[in-house]
PDB file of C-alpha atoms in Angstrom:
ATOM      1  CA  UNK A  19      56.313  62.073 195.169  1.00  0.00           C
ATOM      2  CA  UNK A  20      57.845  59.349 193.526  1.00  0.00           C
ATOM      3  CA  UNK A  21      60.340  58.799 196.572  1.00  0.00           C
ATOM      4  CA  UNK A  22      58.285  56.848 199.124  1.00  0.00           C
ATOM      5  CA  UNK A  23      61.172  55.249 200.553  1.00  0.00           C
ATOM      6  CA  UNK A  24      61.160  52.197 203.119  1.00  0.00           C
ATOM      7  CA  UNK A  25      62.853  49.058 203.727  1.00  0.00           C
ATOM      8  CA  UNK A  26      61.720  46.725 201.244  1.00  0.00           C
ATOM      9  CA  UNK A  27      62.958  43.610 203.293  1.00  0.00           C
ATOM     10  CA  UNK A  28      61.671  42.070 206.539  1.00  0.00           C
ATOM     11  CA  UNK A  29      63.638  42.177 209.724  1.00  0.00           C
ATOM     12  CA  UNK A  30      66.398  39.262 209.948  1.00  0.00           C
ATOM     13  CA  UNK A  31      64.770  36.141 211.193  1.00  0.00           C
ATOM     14  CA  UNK A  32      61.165  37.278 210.117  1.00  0.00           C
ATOM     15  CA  UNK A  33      59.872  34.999 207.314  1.00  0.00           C
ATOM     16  CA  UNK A  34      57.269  36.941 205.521  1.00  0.00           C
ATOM     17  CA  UNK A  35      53.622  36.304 203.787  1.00  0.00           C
ATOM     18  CA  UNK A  36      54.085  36.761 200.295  1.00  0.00           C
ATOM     19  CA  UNK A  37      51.290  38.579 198.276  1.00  0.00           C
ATOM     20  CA  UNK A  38      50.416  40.136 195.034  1.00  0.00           C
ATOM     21  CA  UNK A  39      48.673  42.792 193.496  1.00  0.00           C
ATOM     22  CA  UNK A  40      47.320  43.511 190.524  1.00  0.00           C
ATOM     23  CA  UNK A  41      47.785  47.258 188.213  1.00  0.00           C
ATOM     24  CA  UNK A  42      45.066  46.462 185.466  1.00  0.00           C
ATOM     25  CA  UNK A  43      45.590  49.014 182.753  1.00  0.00           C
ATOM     26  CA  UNK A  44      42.953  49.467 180.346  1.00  0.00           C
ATOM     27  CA  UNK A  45      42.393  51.750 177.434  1.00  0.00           C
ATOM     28  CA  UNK A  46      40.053  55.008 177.606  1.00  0.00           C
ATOM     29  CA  UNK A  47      40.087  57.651 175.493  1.00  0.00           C
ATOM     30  CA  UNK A  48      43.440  58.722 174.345  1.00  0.00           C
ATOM     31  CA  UNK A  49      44.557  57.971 178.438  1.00  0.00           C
ATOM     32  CA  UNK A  50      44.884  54.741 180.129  1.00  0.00           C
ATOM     33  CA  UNK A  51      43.103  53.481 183.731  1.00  0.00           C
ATOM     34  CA  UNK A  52      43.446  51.682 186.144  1.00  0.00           C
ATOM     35  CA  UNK A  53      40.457  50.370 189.283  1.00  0.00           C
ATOM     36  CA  UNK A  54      41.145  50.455 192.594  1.00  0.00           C
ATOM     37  CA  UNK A  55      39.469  48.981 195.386  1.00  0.00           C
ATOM     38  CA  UNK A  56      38.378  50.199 198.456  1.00  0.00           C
ATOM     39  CA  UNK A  57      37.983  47.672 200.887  1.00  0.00           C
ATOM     40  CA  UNK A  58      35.047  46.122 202.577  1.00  0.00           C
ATOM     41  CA  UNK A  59      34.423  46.948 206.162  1.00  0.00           C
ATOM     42  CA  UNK A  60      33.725  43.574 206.780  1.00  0.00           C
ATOM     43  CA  UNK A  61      37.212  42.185 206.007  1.00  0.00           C
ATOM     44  CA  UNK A  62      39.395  41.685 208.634  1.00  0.00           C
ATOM     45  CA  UNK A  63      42.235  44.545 207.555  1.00  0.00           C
ATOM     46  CA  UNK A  64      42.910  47.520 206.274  1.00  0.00           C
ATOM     47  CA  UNK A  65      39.147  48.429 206.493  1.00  0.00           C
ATOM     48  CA  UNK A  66      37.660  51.506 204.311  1.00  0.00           C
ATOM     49  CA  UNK A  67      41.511  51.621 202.882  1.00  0.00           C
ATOM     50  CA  UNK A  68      42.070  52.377 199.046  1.00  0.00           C
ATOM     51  CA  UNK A  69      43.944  49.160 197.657  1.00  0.00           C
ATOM     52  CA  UNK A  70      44.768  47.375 194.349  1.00  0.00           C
ATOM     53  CA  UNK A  71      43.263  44.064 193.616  1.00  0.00           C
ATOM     54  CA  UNK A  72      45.237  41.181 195.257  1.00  0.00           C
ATOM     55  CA  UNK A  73      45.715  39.236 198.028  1.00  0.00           C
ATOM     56  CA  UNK A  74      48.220  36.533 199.524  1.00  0.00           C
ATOM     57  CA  UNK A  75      50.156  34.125 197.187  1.00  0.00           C
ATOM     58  CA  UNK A  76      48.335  30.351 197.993  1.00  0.00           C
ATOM     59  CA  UNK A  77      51.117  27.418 198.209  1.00  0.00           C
ATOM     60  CA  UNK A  78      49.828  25.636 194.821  1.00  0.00           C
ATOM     61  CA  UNK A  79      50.571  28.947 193.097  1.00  0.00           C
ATOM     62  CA  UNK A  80      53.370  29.449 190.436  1.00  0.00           C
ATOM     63  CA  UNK A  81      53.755  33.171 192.115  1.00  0.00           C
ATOM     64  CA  UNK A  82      53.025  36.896 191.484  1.00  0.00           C
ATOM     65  CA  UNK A  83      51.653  36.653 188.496  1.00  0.00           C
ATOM     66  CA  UNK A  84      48.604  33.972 188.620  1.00  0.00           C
ATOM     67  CA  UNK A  85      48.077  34.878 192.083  1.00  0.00           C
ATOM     68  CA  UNK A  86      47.720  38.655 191.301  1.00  0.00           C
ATOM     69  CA  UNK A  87      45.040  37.237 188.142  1.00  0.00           C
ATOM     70  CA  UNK A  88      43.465  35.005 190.557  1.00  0.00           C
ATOM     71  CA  UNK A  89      42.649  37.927 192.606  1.00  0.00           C
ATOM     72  CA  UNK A  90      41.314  40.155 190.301  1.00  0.00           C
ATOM     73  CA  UNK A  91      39.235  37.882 189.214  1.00  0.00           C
ATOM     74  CA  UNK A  92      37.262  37.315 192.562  1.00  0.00           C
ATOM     75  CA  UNK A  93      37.806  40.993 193.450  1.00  0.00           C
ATOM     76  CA  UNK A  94      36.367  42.467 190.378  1.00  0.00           C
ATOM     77  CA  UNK A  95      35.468  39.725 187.987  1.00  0.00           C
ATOM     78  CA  UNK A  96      38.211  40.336 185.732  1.00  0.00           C
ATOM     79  CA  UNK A  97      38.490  36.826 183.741  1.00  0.00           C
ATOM     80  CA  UNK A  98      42.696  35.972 183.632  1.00  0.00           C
ATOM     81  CA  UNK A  99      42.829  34.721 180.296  1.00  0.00           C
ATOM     82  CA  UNK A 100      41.770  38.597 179.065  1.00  0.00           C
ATOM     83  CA  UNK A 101      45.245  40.178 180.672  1.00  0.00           C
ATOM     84  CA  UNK A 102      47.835  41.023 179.018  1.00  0.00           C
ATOM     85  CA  UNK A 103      50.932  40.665 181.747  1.00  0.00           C
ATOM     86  CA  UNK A 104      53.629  43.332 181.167  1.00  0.00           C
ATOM     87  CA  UNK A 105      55.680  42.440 184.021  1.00  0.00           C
ATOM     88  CA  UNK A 106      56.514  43.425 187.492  1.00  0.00           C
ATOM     89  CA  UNK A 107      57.368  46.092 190.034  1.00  0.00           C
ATOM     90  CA  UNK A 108      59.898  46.036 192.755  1.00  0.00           C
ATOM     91  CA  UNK A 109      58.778  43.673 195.891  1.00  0.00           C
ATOM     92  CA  UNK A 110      58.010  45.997 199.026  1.00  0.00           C
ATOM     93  CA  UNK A 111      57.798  44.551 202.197  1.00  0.00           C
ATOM     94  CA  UNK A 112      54.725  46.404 205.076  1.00  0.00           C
ATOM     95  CA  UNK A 113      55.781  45.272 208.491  1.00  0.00           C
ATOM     96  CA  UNK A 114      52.131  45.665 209.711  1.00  0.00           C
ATOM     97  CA  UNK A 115      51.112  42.926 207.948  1.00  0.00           C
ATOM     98  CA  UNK A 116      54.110  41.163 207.484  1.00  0.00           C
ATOM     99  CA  UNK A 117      53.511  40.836 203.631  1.00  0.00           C
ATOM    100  CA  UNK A 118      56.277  41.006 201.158  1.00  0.00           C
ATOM    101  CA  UNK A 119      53.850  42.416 198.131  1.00  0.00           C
ATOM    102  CA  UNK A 120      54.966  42.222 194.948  1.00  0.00           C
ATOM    103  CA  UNK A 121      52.889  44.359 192.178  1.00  0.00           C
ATOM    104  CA  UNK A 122      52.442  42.922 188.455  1.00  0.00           C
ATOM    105  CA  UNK A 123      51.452  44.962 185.654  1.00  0.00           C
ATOM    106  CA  UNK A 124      49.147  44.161 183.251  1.00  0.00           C
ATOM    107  CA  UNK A 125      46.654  45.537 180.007  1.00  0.00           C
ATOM    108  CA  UNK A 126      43.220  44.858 179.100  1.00  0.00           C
ATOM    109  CA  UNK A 127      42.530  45.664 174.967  1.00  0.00           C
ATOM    110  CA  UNK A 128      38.966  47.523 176.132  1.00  0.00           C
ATOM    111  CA  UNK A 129      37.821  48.820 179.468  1.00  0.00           C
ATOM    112  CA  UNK A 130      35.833  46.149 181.786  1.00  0.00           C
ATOM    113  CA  UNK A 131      32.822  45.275 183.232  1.00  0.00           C
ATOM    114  CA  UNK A 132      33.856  45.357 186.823  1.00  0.00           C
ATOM    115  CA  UNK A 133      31.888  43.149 188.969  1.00  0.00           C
ATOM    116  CA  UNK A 134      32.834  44.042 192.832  1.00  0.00           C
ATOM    117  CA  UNK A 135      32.677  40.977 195.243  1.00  0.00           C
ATOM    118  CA  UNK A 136      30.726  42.438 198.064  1.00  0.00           C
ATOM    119  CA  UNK A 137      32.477  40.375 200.614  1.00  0.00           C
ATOM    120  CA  UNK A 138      35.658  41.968 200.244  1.00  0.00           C
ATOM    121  CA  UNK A 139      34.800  45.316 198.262  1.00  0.00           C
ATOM    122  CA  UNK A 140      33.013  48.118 199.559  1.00  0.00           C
ATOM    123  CA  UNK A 141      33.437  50.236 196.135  1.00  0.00           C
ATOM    124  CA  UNK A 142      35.926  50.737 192.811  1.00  0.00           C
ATOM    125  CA  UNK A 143      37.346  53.971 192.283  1.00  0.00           C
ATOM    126  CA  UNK A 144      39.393  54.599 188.575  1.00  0.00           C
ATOM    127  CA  UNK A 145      41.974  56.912 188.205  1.00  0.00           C
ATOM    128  CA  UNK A 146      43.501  57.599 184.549  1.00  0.00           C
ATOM    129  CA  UNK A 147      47.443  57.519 184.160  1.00  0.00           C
ATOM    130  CA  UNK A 148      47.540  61.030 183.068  1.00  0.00           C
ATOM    131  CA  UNK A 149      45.551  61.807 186.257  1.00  0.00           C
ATOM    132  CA  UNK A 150      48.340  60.062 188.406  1.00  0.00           C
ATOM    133  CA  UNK A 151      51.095  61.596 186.285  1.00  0.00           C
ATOM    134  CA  UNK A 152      49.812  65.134 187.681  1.00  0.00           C
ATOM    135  CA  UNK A 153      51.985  66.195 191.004  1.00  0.00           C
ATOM    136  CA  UNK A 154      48.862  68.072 192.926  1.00  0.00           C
ATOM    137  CA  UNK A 155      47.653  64.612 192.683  1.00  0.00           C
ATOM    138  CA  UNK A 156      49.929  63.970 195.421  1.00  0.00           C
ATOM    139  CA  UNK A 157      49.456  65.480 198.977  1.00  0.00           C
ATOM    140  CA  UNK A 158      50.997  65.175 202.387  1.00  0.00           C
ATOM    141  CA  UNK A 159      49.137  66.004 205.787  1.00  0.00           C
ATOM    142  CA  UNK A 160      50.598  65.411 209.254  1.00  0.00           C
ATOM    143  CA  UNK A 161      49.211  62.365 210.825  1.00  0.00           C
ATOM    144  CA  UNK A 162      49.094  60.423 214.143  1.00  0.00           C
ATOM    145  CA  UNK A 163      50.103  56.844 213.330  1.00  0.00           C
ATOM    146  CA  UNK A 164      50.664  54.423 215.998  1.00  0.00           C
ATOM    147  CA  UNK A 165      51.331  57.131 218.609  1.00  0.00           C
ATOM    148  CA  UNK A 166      53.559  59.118 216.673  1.00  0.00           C
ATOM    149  CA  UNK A 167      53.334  62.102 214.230  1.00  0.00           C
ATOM    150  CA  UNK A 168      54.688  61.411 211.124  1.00  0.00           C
ATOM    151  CA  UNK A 169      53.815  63.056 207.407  1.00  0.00           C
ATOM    152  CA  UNK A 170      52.068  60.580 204.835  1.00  0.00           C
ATOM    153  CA  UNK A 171      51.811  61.506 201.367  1.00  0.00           C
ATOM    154  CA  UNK A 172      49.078  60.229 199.731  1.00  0.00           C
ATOM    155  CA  UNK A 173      47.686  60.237 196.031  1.00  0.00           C
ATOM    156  CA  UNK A 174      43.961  62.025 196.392  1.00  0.00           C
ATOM    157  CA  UNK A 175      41.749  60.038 193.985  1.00  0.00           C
ATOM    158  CA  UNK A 176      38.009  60.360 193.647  1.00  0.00           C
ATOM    159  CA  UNK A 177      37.543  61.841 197.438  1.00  0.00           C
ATOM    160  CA  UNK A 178      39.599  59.082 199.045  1.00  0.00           C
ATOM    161  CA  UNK A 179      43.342  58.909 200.352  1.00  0.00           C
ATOM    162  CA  UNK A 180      45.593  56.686 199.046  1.00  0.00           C
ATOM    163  CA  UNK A 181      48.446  55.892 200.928  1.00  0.00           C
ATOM    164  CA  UNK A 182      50.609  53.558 202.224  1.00  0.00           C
ATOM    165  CA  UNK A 183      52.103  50.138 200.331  1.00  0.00           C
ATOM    166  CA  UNK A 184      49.374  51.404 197.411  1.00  0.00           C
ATOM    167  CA  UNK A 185      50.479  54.421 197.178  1.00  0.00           C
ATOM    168  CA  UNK A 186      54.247  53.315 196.889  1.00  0.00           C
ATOM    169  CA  UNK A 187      53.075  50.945 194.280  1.00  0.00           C
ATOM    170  CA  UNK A 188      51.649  54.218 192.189  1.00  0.00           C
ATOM    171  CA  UNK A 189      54.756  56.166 192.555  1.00  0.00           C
ATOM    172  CA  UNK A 190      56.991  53.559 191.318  1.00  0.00           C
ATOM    173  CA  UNK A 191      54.318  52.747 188.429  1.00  0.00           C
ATOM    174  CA  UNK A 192      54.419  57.059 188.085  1.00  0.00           C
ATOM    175  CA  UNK A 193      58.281  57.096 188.168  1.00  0.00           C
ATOM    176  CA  UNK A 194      58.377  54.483 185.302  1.00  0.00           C
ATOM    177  CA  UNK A 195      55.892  56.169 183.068  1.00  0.00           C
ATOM    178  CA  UNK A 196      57.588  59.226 183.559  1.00  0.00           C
ATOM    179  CA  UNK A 197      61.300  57.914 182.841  1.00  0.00           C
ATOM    180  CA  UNK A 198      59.426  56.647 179.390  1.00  0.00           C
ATOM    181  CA  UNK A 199      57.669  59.907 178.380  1.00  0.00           C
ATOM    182  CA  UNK A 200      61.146  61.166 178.910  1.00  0.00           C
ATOM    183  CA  UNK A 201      62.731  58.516 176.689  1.00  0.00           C
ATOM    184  CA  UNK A 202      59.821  59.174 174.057  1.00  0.00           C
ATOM    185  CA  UNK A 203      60.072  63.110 173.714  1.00  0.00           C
TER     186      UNK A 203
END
C-alpha cells in the first residue's frame, strides 16, 4: 500500500464541499495512536464505515485546521486547546460525496479520555503507528462497488475494514512516517 492513487480534484465545473479530518496522535508506550471512528448507523452516510474524526468545513471557519478540532471535539470530546497541530496532508477529493477532505495532523502529550457522541458514533477503534507501519496490515479483496468489480485495499484494524478516502489518508500518513524512519536510520 502506500499508492492509493485517485484524482484528487473534482470534475471541471463541480464546486466541491470542503471538509476536514482529524489524525490525533497520542503517546502509548514506546508507540504512538491514533482513534478512529466508526460511524453511527443513524447518520445519514457512510453508515457502519471506519472514519477519522471530522466533518464539513462551516462558512465562519478559518479552515482545516479549527474545523478538523471542532470536530473532534463533538466526535470524541477531545477539548482543541489540548492539540498540538503538526500540519497537514495532501487534499483528496471523493466524488461520492463531493467533499474535497483535507486531513490535519496533530499530538496529544498523554492518551485521552474519549467520550463518543452517540449521535454520530457507533464505536472508537485505536490502532498504534507501528501497527499501521506493518504491510499485512494492508489487504485487498475483490469487491462489487456500484455494479462493477474492482479490488479495494483496505487497512484491517480491530475486526473492521478500512478503506476508502480513510484509508488513503493512512497510507499517505504511513508513507511519511516511513520516508522519516528512513531519514532517521
Amino acid at each position: 500500500a502506500g499508492n492509493l492513487s485517485r484524482r484528487v480534484d473534482p470534475p471541471e465545473g463541480v464546486i466541491p464541499r470542503l471538509a476536514a479530518v482529524l489524525l490525533l496522535l497520542y503517546p502509548d508506550a514506546d508507540d504512538l495512536r491514533l482513534p478512529l471512528t466508526v460511524r453511527s448507523d443513524r447518520l445519514p452516510s457512510h453508515r457502519g464505515e471506519v472514519s477519522l474524526p471530522g466533518g464539513a468545513i462551516d462558512p465562519d471557519e478559518d479552515g482545516p485546521i479549527s474545523a478538523a478540532l471542532r470536530e473532534a471535539h463533538e466526535e470524541l470530546g477531545v477539548p482543541p486547546d489540548a492539540v498540538t497541530v503538526w500540519g497537514m496532508l495532501s487534499s483528496l477529493y471523493i466524488p461520492p460525496s463531493n467533499f474535497r477532505i483535507t486531513p490535519v495532523v496533530g499530538m496529544l502529550d498523554h492518551a485521552p479520555t474519549l467520550r463518543p457522541n452517540d449521535a454520530e458514533v457507533s464505536a472508537v477503534i485505536t490502532v498504534t503507528v507501528r501497527e499501521l507501519l506493518d504491510p499485512a496490515m494492508v489487504v485487498e479483496e475483490q469487491w462489487t462497488l456500484r455494479g462493477a468489480e474492482v479490488r479495494v485495499p483496505f487497512f484491517a484494524i480491530a475486526g473492521h475494514k478500512v478503506w476508502g478516502a480513510t484509508a488513503i489518508v493512512l497510507s499517505e500518513f504511513v508513507a511519511r512516517m516511513r520516508r522519516a524512519q528512513s531519514r532517521d536510520e
